[in-house]
Amino acid sequence: MQIIFHVDNIEEYLQRSKDYNFPDPPDRCPHSDCKCRVKLKKHGFYYRYYLDGPNCVKIAIRRYICPVCKRTLSYLPDFCIPHFQYSFNMIVKSLKETLTREKTLSSFINDLKRNFPTILFSRQHIYFYTKRIMNNLSFIIYGLRQIDPYIKLFEVSSQRERAREILDIINIVPLFSQRFYAHCQKSFLAPLT
Ligand SMILES: [Zn+2]
């Protein structure tokens, strides 16, 4: 069984690897036919590959075992789930489409559905993310300045124009740093609940 947990600082996870401060195991076995109130024991690691831009990185996944039913539980960091990476690019793209109105929102959503049939992406999601990016522009700019303090922003007359400009910058930041990705997750990519 896998539990997905949120990692704030991806670089730290990658650097510390097995020494990362993993979440404590639950105090009850999560397997539905066991559910024993026992402390799960550390049970080593397994490795999986994570695509960090063009690089393939090996990451350690913490594993626990239930001393009663002997089944394992692993803690998967949320950043290594491909869905998150896909959605990042998709959200940025859809926000741009929404803000520039090159085509209608529904035709854009239809394209998305055709290309990524397994991913749920609705009009509601797009409204949600548009609102979030508009409300968090200064926080996002702050994140961009952490990567490049000389990023130049032009005078704009509306928040909407500012948002469009920010999305352009996000698109051309070539080495899309993990830190900025995490920052974006906080500022506008938080999942729709
Ligand atoms: Zn168990």
Coordinates of N, CA, C and O in Angstrom, one line a residue, residues 12-192:
E12 N 15.6 19.3 -1.1 CA 16.0 18.7 0.1 C 15.8 17.2 0.1 O 16.7 16.4 0.5
Y13 N 14.7 16.8 -0.4 CA 14.4 15.3 -0.5 C 15.4 14.6 -1.3 O 15.9 13.6 -1.0
L14 N 15.7 15.2 -2.5 CA 16.6 14.6 -3.4 C 18.0 14.5 -2.8 O 18.7 13.5 -3.0
Q15 N 18.4 15.6 -2.1 CA 19.8 15.6 -1.5 C 19.9 14.7 -0.4 O 20.9 13.9 -0.3
R16 N 19.0 14.7 0.5 CA 19.1 13.9 1.8 C 18.8 12.4 1.5 O 19.2 11.6 2.3
S17 N 18.0 12.2 0.5 CA 17.7 10.8 0.2 C 17.2 10.0 1.4 O 16.2 10.3 2.0
K18 N 18.0 8.9 1.8 CA 17.5 8.1 2.9 C 17.5 8.8 4.2 O 16.9 8.3 5.2
D19 N 18.2 9.9 4.3 CA 18.3 10.6 5.6 C 17.1 11.7 5.7 O 17.1 12.5 6.6
Y20 N 16.3 11.7 4.7 CA 15.2 12.7 4.7 C 14.3 12.4 5.9 O 14.2 11.3 6.4
N21 N 13.7 13.4 6.4 CA 12.9 13.3 7.6 C 11.5 12.8 7.2 O 10.6 13.6 7.0
F22 N 11.4 11.5 7.0 CA 10.1 11.0 6.5 C 9.0 11.1 7.5 O 9.3 11.1 8.7
P23 N 7.8 11.1 7.1 CA 6.7 11.1 8.1 C 6.7 9.8 9.0 O 7.1 8.8 8.5
D24 N 6.3 9.9 10.2 CA 6.2 8.8 11.1 C 5.1 7.8 10.5 O 4.1 8.3 9.9
P25 N 5.2 6.5 10.8 CA 4.2 5.6 10.4 C 2.9 5.8 11.1 O 3.0 6.4 12.3
P26 N 1.8 5.5 10.6 CA 0.5 5.6 11.4 C 0.6 4.6 12.6 O 1.3 3.7 12.6
D27 N -0.2 4.9 13.6 CA -0.1 4.1 14.8 C -1.2 2.9 14.7 O -1.6 2.3 15.7
R28 N -1.6 2.7 13.5 CA -2.6 1.6 13.2 C -2.3 1.1 11.8 O -2.0 1.9 10.9
C29 N -2.4 -0.2 11.6 CA -2.1 -0.8 10.3 C -3.2 -0.3 9.3 O -4.4 -0.4 9.6
P30 N -2.8 0.3 8.2 CA -3.8 0.8 7.3 C -4.5 -0.2 6.4 O -5.5 0.1 5.7
H31 N -4.1 -1.5 6.4 CA -4.7 -2.5 5.6 C -6.1 -2.9 6.2 O -6.2 -3.2 7.4
S32 N -7.1 -2.8 5.4 CA -8.5 -2.8 5.9 C -8.8 -4.1 6.7 O -9.6 -4.1 7.6
D33 N -8.2 -5.2 6.3 CA -8.5 -6.5 7.0 C -7.6 -6.7 8.2 O -7.6 -7.8 8.7
C34 N -6.8 -5.8 8.5 CA -5.9 -5.9 9.7 C -6.2 -4.8 10.7 O -6.8 -5.1 11.8
K35 N -5.9 -3.6 10.4 CA -6.2 -2.5 11.2 C -5.7 -2.6 12.7 O -6.3 -2.0 13.6
C36 N -4.7 -3.4 12.9 CA -4.2 -3.6 14.3 C -3.6 -2.3 14.8 O -2.9 -1.6 14.0
R37 N -3.8 -2.0 16.0 CA -3.2 -0.9 16.7 C -1.8 -1.2 17.1 O -1.5 -1.5 18.2
V38 N -0.9 -1.2 16.1 CA 0.5 -1.4 16.4 C 1.3 -0.4 15.7 O 0.9 0.2 14.7
K39 N 2.5 -0.2 16.2 CA 3.4 0.8 15.5 C 4.1 0.0 14.4 O 4.7 -1.0 14.6
L40 N 3.9 0.5 13.2 CA 4.6 -0.1 12.0 C 6.1 0.1 12.1 O 6.5 1.2 12.6
K41 N 6.8 -0.9 11.7 CA 8.3 -0.8 11.8 C 8.9 -0.4 10.5 O 8.4 -0.7 9.4
K42 N 10.1 0.3 10.7 CA 10.8 0.7 9.5 C 11.2 -0.6 8.7 O 11.6 -1.6 9.3
H43 N 11.1 -0.5 7.4 CA 11.4 -1.7 6.6 C 12.2 -1.3 5.3 O 11.8 -1.7 4.2
G44 N 13.2 -0.6 5.6 CA 14.1 -0.3 4.5 C 13.5 0.7 3.5 O 12.6 1.4 3.8
F45 N 14.1 0.6 2.3 CA 13.7 1.6 1.2 C 13.5 0.8 -0.1 O 14.1 -0.3 -0.2
Y46 N 12.8 1.4 -1.0 CA 13.0 0.9 -2.4 C 13.3 2.1 -3.2 O 13.1 3.3 -2.7
Y47 N 13.7 1.9 -4.4 CA 14.0 3.0 -5.3 C 13.2 3.1 -6.5 O 12.7 2.1 -7.0
R48 N 12.9 4.4 -6.8 CA 12.2 4.5 -8.1 C 12.8 5.7 -8.8 O 13.5 6.5 -8.2
Y49 N 12.6 5.8 -10.1 CA 13.1 6.9 -10.9 C 12.1 8.0 -11.0 O 10.9 7.8 -11.0
Y50 N 12.7 9.2 -11.0 CA 11.9 10.4 -11.0 C 12.5 11.3 -12.1 O 13.7 11.5 -12.2
L51 N 11.7 11.8 -13.0 CA 12.1 12.6 -14.1 C 12.2 14.1 -13.7 O 11.1 14.7 -13.5
D52 N 13.4 14.6 -13.5 CA 13.6 15.9 -13.0 C 14.0 16.7 -14.2 O 15.2 16.8 -14.5
G53 N 13.1 17.3 -15.0 CA 13.5 17.9 -16.3 C 14.1 16.8 -17.1 O 13.5 15.8 -17.3
P54 N 15.3 17.1 -17.7 CA 15.8 16.1 -18.6 C 16.6 14.9 -17.8 O 17.0 14.0 -18.4
N55 N 16.7 15.1 -16.5 CA 17.5 14.1 -15.8 C 16.6 13.1 -15.1 O 15.6 13.4 -14.6
C56 N 17.1 11.9 -15.1 CA 16.5 10.8 -14.5 C 17.1 10.6 -13.1 O 18.3 10.3 -13.1
V57 N 16.4 10.8 -12.1 CA 17.0 10.7 -10.7 C 16.5 9.6 -10.0 O 15.3 9.3 -10.0
K58 N 17.4 8.9 -9.2 CA 16.9 7.7 -8.4 C 16.5 8.3 -7.0 O 17.3 9.0 -6.4
I59 N 15.3 8.0 -6.6 CA 14.9 8.5 -5.3 C 14.6 7.3 -4.3 O 14.0 6.3 -4.8
A60 N 14.9 7.6 -3.0 CA 14.6 6.5 -2.0 C 13.2 6.7 -1.5 O 12.7 7.8 -1.2
I61 N 12.4 5.6 -1.4 CA 11.1 5.6 -0.9 C 11.1 4.8 0.4 O 11.5 3.7 0.5
R62 N 10.6 5.5 1.4 CA 10.6 4.9 2.8 C 9.5 3.8 2.9 O 8.4 4.0 2.4
R63 N 9.8 2.7 3.5 CA 8.9 1.6 3.6 C 8.7 1.2 5.1 O 9.7 1.2 5.8
Y64 N 7.5 0.9 5.5 CA 7.2 0.4 6.8 C 6.5 -0.9 6.7 O 5.9 -1.3 5.6
I65 N 6.6 -1.7 7.7 CA 5.9 -3.0 7.7 C 5.0 -3.2 9.0 O 5.4 -2.8 10.0
C66 N 3.9 -3.9 8.8 CA 3.0 -4.1 9.9 C 3.5 -5.4 10.6 O 3.6 -6.5 9.9
P67 N 3.9 -5.4 11.9 CA 4.4 -6.6 12.5 C 3.3 -7.7 12.6 O 3.7 -8.9 12.8
V68 N 2.1 -7.4 12.5 CA 1.0 -8.4 12.6 C 0.7 -9.1 11.3 O 0.9 -10.3 11.1
C69 N 0.4 -8.3 10.3 CA 0.0 -9.0 9.0 C 1.2 -9.0 8.0 O 1.0 -9.6 6.9
K70 N 2.3 -8.5 8.4 CA 3.5 -8.5 7.6 C 3.4 -7.8 6.2 O 4.2 -8.1 5.3
R71 N 2.4 -7.0 6.1 CA 2.4 -6.3 4.8 C 3.0 -4.9 4.9 O 3.1 -4.4 6.0
T72 N 3.4 -4.4 3.8 CA 4.2 -3.1 3.8 C 3.3 -1.9 3.4 O 2.3 -2.0 2.9
L73 N 3.9 -0.8 3.8 CA 3.3 0.5 3.5 C 4.5 1.4 3.1 O 5.5 1.4 3.7
S74 N 4.3 2.1 1.9 CA 5.4 3.0 1.5 C 4.9 4.4 1.4 O 3.7 4.6 1.2
Y75 N 5.8 5.3 1.6 CA 5.4 6.7 1.6 C 6.0 7.4 0.4 O 7.2 7.5 0.2
L76 N 5.1 7.7 -0.5 CA 5.5 8.2 -1.8 C 5.4 9.7 -1.8 O 4.3 10.3 -1.5
P77 N 6.5 10.4 -2.1 CA 6.4 11.9 -2.1 C 5.5 12.4 -3.3 O 5.6 11.8 -4.4
D78 N 4.7 13.4 -3.1 CA 3.8 13.8 -4.1 C 4.4 14.3 -5.4 O 3.9 14.2 -6.4
F79 N 5.6 14.8 -5.3 CA 6.2 15.4 -6.5 C 6.6 14.4 -7.5 O 6.8 14.7 -8.7
C80 N 6.7 13.1 -7.1 CA 7.2 12.1 -8.1 C 6.0 11.4 -8.8 O 6.2 10.5 -9.5
I81 N 4.8 11.9 -8.5 CA 3.7 11.4 -9.2 C 3.5 12.1 -10.5 O 3.4 13.3 -10.5
P82 N 3.6 11.4 -11.6 CA 3.6 12.0 -12.9 C 2.4 13.0 -13.1 O 2.5 14.0 -13.7
H83 N 1.3 12.6 -12.5 CA 0.1 13.4 -12.6 C 0.4 14.9 -12.3 O -0.1 15.8 -12.9
F84 N 1.2 15.1 -11.2 CA 1.4 16.5 -10.8 C 2.2 17.2 -11.8 O 2.0 18.4 -12.0
Q85 N 3.2 16.5 -12.5 CA 4.0 17.2 -13.5 C 3.1 17.5 -14.7 O 3.2 18.6 -15.3
Y86 N 2.3 16.6 -15.1 CA 1.5 16.8 -16.3 C 0.6 18.0 -15.9 O 0.4 18.9 -16.7
S87 N 0.0 18.0 -14.8 CA -1.0 19.0 -14.5 C -0.3 20.4 -14.4 O -0.9 21.3 -14.8
F88 N 0.9 20.4 -14.0 CA 1.6 21.7 -13.9 C 1.6 22.3 -15.3 O 1.1 23.5 -15.5
N89 N 2.1 21.6 -16.3 CA 2.1 22.1 -17.7 C 0.8 22.4 -18.2 O 0.6 23.4 -18.9
M90 N -0.2 21.6 -17.9 CA -1.5 21.8 -18.4 C -2.2 23.0 -17.8 O -2.9 23.8 -18.4
I91 N -1.9 23.2 -16.5 CA -2.5 24.4 -15.8 C -2.0 25.7 -16.4 O -2.7 26.6 -16.7
V92 N -0.6 25.7 -16.6 CA 0.0 26.9 -17.1 C -0.6 27.2 -18.5 O -1.0 28.3 -18.8
K93 N -0.7 26.1 -19.3 CA -1.2 26.3 -20.7 C -2.6 26.7 -20.7 O -3.0 27.6 -21.4
S94 N -3.4 26.1 -19.8 CA -4.8 26.5 -19.8 C -5.1 27.9 -19.3 O -5.9 28.6 -19.8
L95 N -4.3 28.3 -18.3 CA -4.4 29.7 -17.9 C -4.1 30.7 -19.0 O -4.8 31.7 -19.1
K96 N -3.0 30.3 -19.7 CA -2.7 31.2 -20.8 C -3.8 31.3 -21.8 O -4.2 32.4 -22.3
E97 N -4.3 30.2 -22.2 CA -5.5 30.1 -23.1 C -6.6 31.0 -22.6 O -7.2 31.7 -23.3
T98 N -6.9 30.8 -21.3 CA -8.0 31.5 -20.7 C -7.8 33.0 -20.8 O -8.7 33.8 -21.1
L99 N -6.5 33.4 -20.5 CA -6.3 34.8 -20.4 C -6.1 35.5 -21.7 O -6.2 36.7 -21.9
T100 N -5.7 34.7 -22.7 CA -5.5 35.3 -24.0 C -6.7 35.1 -25.0 O -6.8 35.8 -26.0
R101 N -7.5 34.1 -24.6 CA -8.7 33.9 -25.4 C -8.4 33.7 -26.9 O -9.1 34.3 -27.7
E102 N -7.4 32.9 -27.2 CA -7.1 32.6 -28.6 C -8.2 31.7 -29.1 O -8.5 31.7 -30.3
K103 N -8.7 30.8 -28.3 CA -9.9 30.0 -28.7 C -10.8 29.9 -27.5 O -10.5 30.3 -26.4
T104 N -12.0 29.3 -27.7 CA -12.9 29.3 -26.6 C -12.4 28.3 -25.6 O -11.7 27.3 -25.9
L105 N -12.9 28.5 -24.4 CA -12.5 27.6 -23.3 C -13.0 26.2 -23.6 O -12.2 25.2 -23.3
S106 N -14.2 26.1 -24.1 CA -14.7 24.7 -24.3 C -13.9 24.0 -25.4 O -13.6 22.8 -25.2
S107 N -13.4 24.6 -26.4 CA -12.7 23.9 -27.4 C -11.3 23.6 -26.8 O -10.7 22.5 -27.1
F108 N -10.8 24.4 -26.0 CA -9.5 24.1 -25.3 C -9.6 22.9 -24.4 O -8.8 22.0 -24.4
I109 N -10.7 22.8 -23.6 CA -10.9 21.7 -22.8 C -11.1 20.4 -23.6 O -10.6 19.3 -23.2
N110 N -11.8 20.5 -24.7 CA -12.0 19.3 -25.6 C -10.6 18.8 -26.1 O -10.4 17.6 -26.1
D111 N -9.7 19.7 -26.4 CA -8.4 19.3 -26.9 C -7.7 18.6 -25.7 O -7.1 17.6 -26.0
L112 N -7.8 19.1 -24.5 CA -7.1 18.5 -23.4 C -7.7 17.1 -23.2 O -6.9 16.2 -23.0
K113 N -9.0 17.0 -23.3 CA -9.6 15.7 -23.0 C -9.1 14.7 -24.1 O -9.0 13.5 -23.8
R114 N -9.0 15.1 -25.3 CA -8.5 14.3 -26.4 C -7.1 13.8 -26.1 O -6.8 12.6 -26.3
N115 N -6.3 14.8 -25.7 CA -4.8 14.4 -25.5 C -4.6 13.7 -24.2 O -3.6 12.9 -24.1
F116 N -5.3 14.0 -23.2 CA -5.1 13.3 -21.9 C -6.4 12.8 -21.3 O -6.9 13.3 -20.4
P117 N -6.8 11.7 -22.0 CA -8.2 11.2 -21.6 C -8.3 10.7 -20.1 O -9.4 10.7 -19.6
T118 N -7.1 10.4 -19.5 CA -7.2 9.9 -18.1 C -7.2 11.0 -17.1 O -7.4 10.8 -15.9
I119 N -7.0 12.3 -17.5 CA -6.9 13.3 -16.6 C -8.2 14.2 -16.6 O -8.7 14.6 -17.6
L120 N -8.7 14.4 -15.4 CA -9.9 15.1 -15.2 C -9.6 16.6 -15.3 O -8.8 17.1 -14.5
F121 N -10.1 17.3 -16.2 CA -9.8 18.7 -16.3 C -11.1 19.4 -16.8 O -11.5 19.3 -17.9
S122 N -11.7 20.2 -15.9 CA -13.0 20.8 -16.3 C -12.9 22.3 -16.3 O -11.9 22.9 -15.9
R123 N -14.0 22.9 -16.8 CA -14.1 24.4 -16.8 C -14.0 24.9 -15.3 O -13.4 25.9 -15.1
Q124 N -14.5 24.1 -14.4 CA -14.5 24.5 -13.0 C -13.0 24.6 -12.5 O -12.6 25.5 -11.8
H125 N -12.2 23.6 -12.9 CA -10.8 23.6 -12.6 C -10.1 24.9 -13.1 O -9.4 25.6 -12.4
I126 N -10.4 25.2 -14.4 CA -9.8 26.4 -15.0 C -10.2 27.7 -14.3 O -9.3 28.5 -14.0
Y127 N -11.5 27.8 -13.9 CA -11.9 29.0 -13.2 C -11.2 29.1 -11.8 O -10.7 30.1 -11.4
F128 N -11.1 27.9 -11.2 CA -10.4 27.8 -9.9 C -9.0 28.3 -10.0 O -8.5 29.2 -9.2
Y129 N -8.2 27.8 -11.0 CA -6.8 28.2 -11.1 C -6.6 29.6 -11.5 O -5.7 30.3 -11.1
T130 N -7.5 30.1 -12.4 CA -7.4 31.5 -12.8 C -7.6 32.4 -11.6 O -6.8 33.3 -11.4
K131 N -8.6 32.1 -10.8 CA -8.8 32.9 -9.6 C -7.6 32.8 -8.7 O -7.1 33.9 -8.2
R132 N -7.0 31.6 -8.5 CA -5.9 31.5 -7.6 C -4.7 32.3 -8.1 O -4.0 32.9 -7.4
I133 N -4.4 32.2 -9.4 CA -3.2 32.9 -9.9 C -3.4 34.4 -9.8 O -2.5 35.1 -9.5
M134 N -4.7 34.8 -10.1 CA -4.9 36.3 -10.0 C -4.8 36.8 -8.5 O -4.2 37.8 -8.3
N135 N -5.2 35.9 -7.6 CA -5.1 36.3 -6.2 C -3.7 36.2 -5.6 O -3.4 36.7 -4.5
N136 N -2.8 35.5 -6.3 CA -1.5 35.2 -5.8 C -0.3 35.7 -6.6 O 0.8 35.3 -6.5
L137 N -0.6 36.7 -7.4 CA 0.4 37.2 -8.4 C 1.7 37.7 -7.6 O 2.8 37.3 -8.1
S138 N 1.5 38.4 -6.5 CA 2.7 38.9 -5.9 C 3.6 37.8 -5.3 O 4.8 37.9 -5.3
F139 N 2.9 36.8 -4.8 CA 3.6 35.6 -4.3 C 4.4 34.9 -5.4 O 5.5 34.4 -5.2
I140 N 3.8 34.8 -6.5 CA 4.4 34.1 -7.6 C 5.6 34.9 -8.1 O 6.7 34.3 -8.4
I141 N 5.4 36.2 -8.2 CA 6.5 37.1 -8.6 C 7.7 36.9 -7.6 O 8.9 36.8 -8.0
Y142 N 7.4 36.9 -6.4 CA 8.4 36.7 -5.4 C 9.2 35.4 -5.7 O 10.4 35.4 -5.6
G143 N 8.5 34.3 -6.0 CA 9.1 33.0 -6.3 C 10.0 33.2 -7.6 O 11.2 32.7 -7.6
L144 N 9.6 33.9 -8.6 CA 10.4 34.1 -9.8 C 11.7 34.9 -9.5 O 12.7 34.6 -9.9
R145 N 11.5 35.8 -8.6 CA 12.7 36.7 -8.2 C 13.7 35.9 -7.4 O 14.9 36.2 -7.4
Q146 N 13.3 34.8 -6.8 CA 14.2 33.9 -6.1 C 15.1 33.2 -7.1 O 16.3 32.9 -6.8
I147 N 14.6 33.0 -8.3 CA 15.4 32.3 -9.3 C 16.3 33.3 -10.1 O 17.4 33.2 -10.3
D148 N 15.6 34.4 -10.4 CA 16.3 35.5 -11.2 C 15.9 36.8 -10.6 O 14.8 37.3 -10.9
P149 N 16.7 37.4 -9.8 CA 16.4 38.7 -9.2 C 16.2 39.8 -10.2 O 15.7 40.9 -9.9
Y150 N 16.7 39.6 -11.5 CA 16.6 40.7 -12.5 C 15.5 40.6 -13.4 O 15.4 41.3 -14.4
I151 N 14.6 39.7 -13.1 CA 13.4 39.5 -14.0 C 12.7 40.9 -14.1 O 12.4 41.5 -13.1
K152 N 12.4 41.3 -15.4 CA 11.9 42.6 -15.6 C 10.4 42.5 -15.8 O 9.9 41.8 -16.7
L153 N 9.6 43.3 -15.1 CA 8.2 43.3 -15.3 C 7.8 44.6 -15.8 O 8.3 45.7 -15.4
F154 N 6.9 44.6 -16.8 CA 6.5 45.9 -17.5 C 5.4 46.5 -16.8 O 4.7 45.8 -16.0
E155 N 5.2 47.8 -17.1 CA 4.0 48.4 -16.5 C 2.8 47.8 -17.2 O 2.7 47.7 -18.4
V156 N 1.8 47.4 -16.4 CA 0.6 46.9 -17.0 C -0.6 47.6 -16.4 O -0.5 48.2 -15.3
S157 N -1.7 47.5 -17.1 CA -2.9 48.3 -16.6 C -3.9 47.4 -15.9 O -4.8 47.9 -15.2
S158 N -3.7 46.1 -15.9 CA -4.6 45.2 -15.2 C -3.9 44.0 -14.7 O -2.9 43.6 -15.1
Q159 N -4.6 43.4 -13.7 CA -4.1 42.2 -13.1 C -4.0 41.1 -14.1 O -3.2 40.2 -14.1
R160 N -5.0 41.1 -15.0 CA -5.1 40.1 -16.1 C -3.9 40.1 -17.0 O -3.3 39.1 -17.3
E161 N -3.4 41.4 -17.3 CA -2.2 41.5 -18.2 C -1.0 41.0 -17.4 O -0.1 40.4 -18.0
R162 N -1.0 41.4 -16.1 CA 0.1 40.9 -15.3 C 0.2 39.4 -15.2 O 1.3 38.8 -15.4
A163 N -0.9 38.8 -15.1 CA -1.0 37.3 -15.0 C -0.5 36.7 -16.3 O 0.3 35.8 -16.3
R164 N -0.8 37.3 -17.4 CA -0.4 36.8 -18.7 C 1.1 36.9 -18.9 O 1.8 36.0 -19.3
E165 N 1.6 38.0 -18.4 CA 3.1 38.3 -18.4 C 3.8 37.2 -17.6 O 4.8 36.6 -18.0
I166 N 3.3 37.0 -16.4 CA 3.9 36.0 -15.5 C 3.9 34.6 -16.2 O 4.9 33.9 -16.1
L167 N 2.8 34.2 -16.8 CA 2.7 32.9 -17.4 C 3.7 32.8 -18.6 O 4.3 31.8 -18.8
D168 N 4.0 33.9 -19.3 CA 5.0 33.9 -20.3 C 6.3 33.7 -19.7 O 7.1 32.9 -20.3
I169 N 6.6 34.3 -18.6 CA 7.9 34.1 -18.0 C 8.1 32.7 -17.5 O 9.1 32.1 -17.7
I170 N 7.0 32.2 -16.9 CA 7.1 30.8 -16.4 C 7.4 29.8 -17.6 O 8.2 28.9 -17.5
N171 N 6.8 30.1 -18.7 CA 7.1 29.3 -19.9 C 8.5 29.3 -20.4 O 9.0 28.3 -20.9
I172 N 9.2 30.5 -20.2 CA 10.5 30.6 -20.8 C 11.6 30.3 -19.8 O 12.7 30.2 -20.1
V173 N 11.2 30.3 -18.5 CA 12.3 29.9 -17.5 C 12.7 28.5 -17.9 O 12.0 27.5 -17.7
P174 N 13.9 28.4 -18.5 CA 14.3 27.1 -19.1 C 14.5 26.0 -18.1 O 14.0 24.9 -18.3
L175 N 15.3 26.3 -17.1 CA 15.5 25.2 -16.1 C 14.5 25.4 -15.0 O 14.7 26.2 -14.1
F176 N 13.4 24.8 -15.2 CA 12.3 25.0 -14.3 C 12.7 24.4 -13.0 O 12.6 23.2 -12.8
S177 N 13.1 25.2 -12.1 CA 13.7 24.7 -10.8 C 12.6 24.0 -10.0 O 11.5 24.4 -10.0
Q178 N 13.0 23.0 -9.3 CA 12.1 22.3 -8.5 C 11.6 23.2 -7.4 O 10.5 23.0 -6.9
R179 N 12.4 24.1 -7.0 CA 12.0 24.9 -5.9 C 10.9 25.8 -6.3 O 9.9 26.0 -5.6
F180 N 11.0 26.3 -7.6 CA 9.9 27.2 -8.1 C 8.6 26.4 -8.3 O 7.5 26.8 -8.1
Y181 N 8.8 25.1 -8.7 CA 7.7 24.3 -8.9 C 6.9 24.1 -7.6 O 5.7 24.2 -7.5
A182 N 7.7 23.9 -6.5 CA 7.1 23.7 -5.2 C 6.4 25.0 -4.8 O 5.3 25.0 -4.2
H183 N 7.1 26.1 -5.1 CA 6.5 27.4 -4.8 C 5.2 27.6 -5.6 O 4.2 28.1 -5.0
C184 N 5.1 27.2 -6.8 CA 3.9 27.3 -7.6 C 2.8 26.4 -7.0 O 1.6 26.8 -7.0
Q185 N 3.2 25.3 -6.5 CA 2.2 24.4 -5.9 C 1.6 25.1 -4.8 O 0.4 25.0 -4.6
K186 N 2.4 25.8 -4.0 CA 1.8 26.5 -2.9 C 0.9 27.7 -3.3 O -0.1 27.9 -2.8
S187 N 1.4 28.4 -4.4 CA 0.6 29.6 -4.7 C -0.6 29.4 -5.6 O -1.5 30.1 -5.5
F188 N -0.5 28.5 -6.5 CA -1.7 28.3 -7.3 C -2.0 26.9 -7.8 O -3.0 26.7 -8.4
L189 N -1.1 26.0 -7.6 CA -1.4 24.7 -8.1 C -2.0 23.7 -7.0 O -2.2 22.6 -7.3
A190 N -2.3 24.3 -5.9 CA -2.9 23.4 -4.8 C -4.1 22.7 -5.4 O -4.9 23.4 -6.2
P191 N -4.3 21.5 -5.2 CA -5.3 20.7 -5.9 C -6.7 21.3 -5.5 O -6.9 21.8 -4.4
L192 N -7.6 21.1 -6.4 CA -9.0 21.6 -6.2 C -9.7 20.5 -5.4 O -9.7 19.3 -5.7

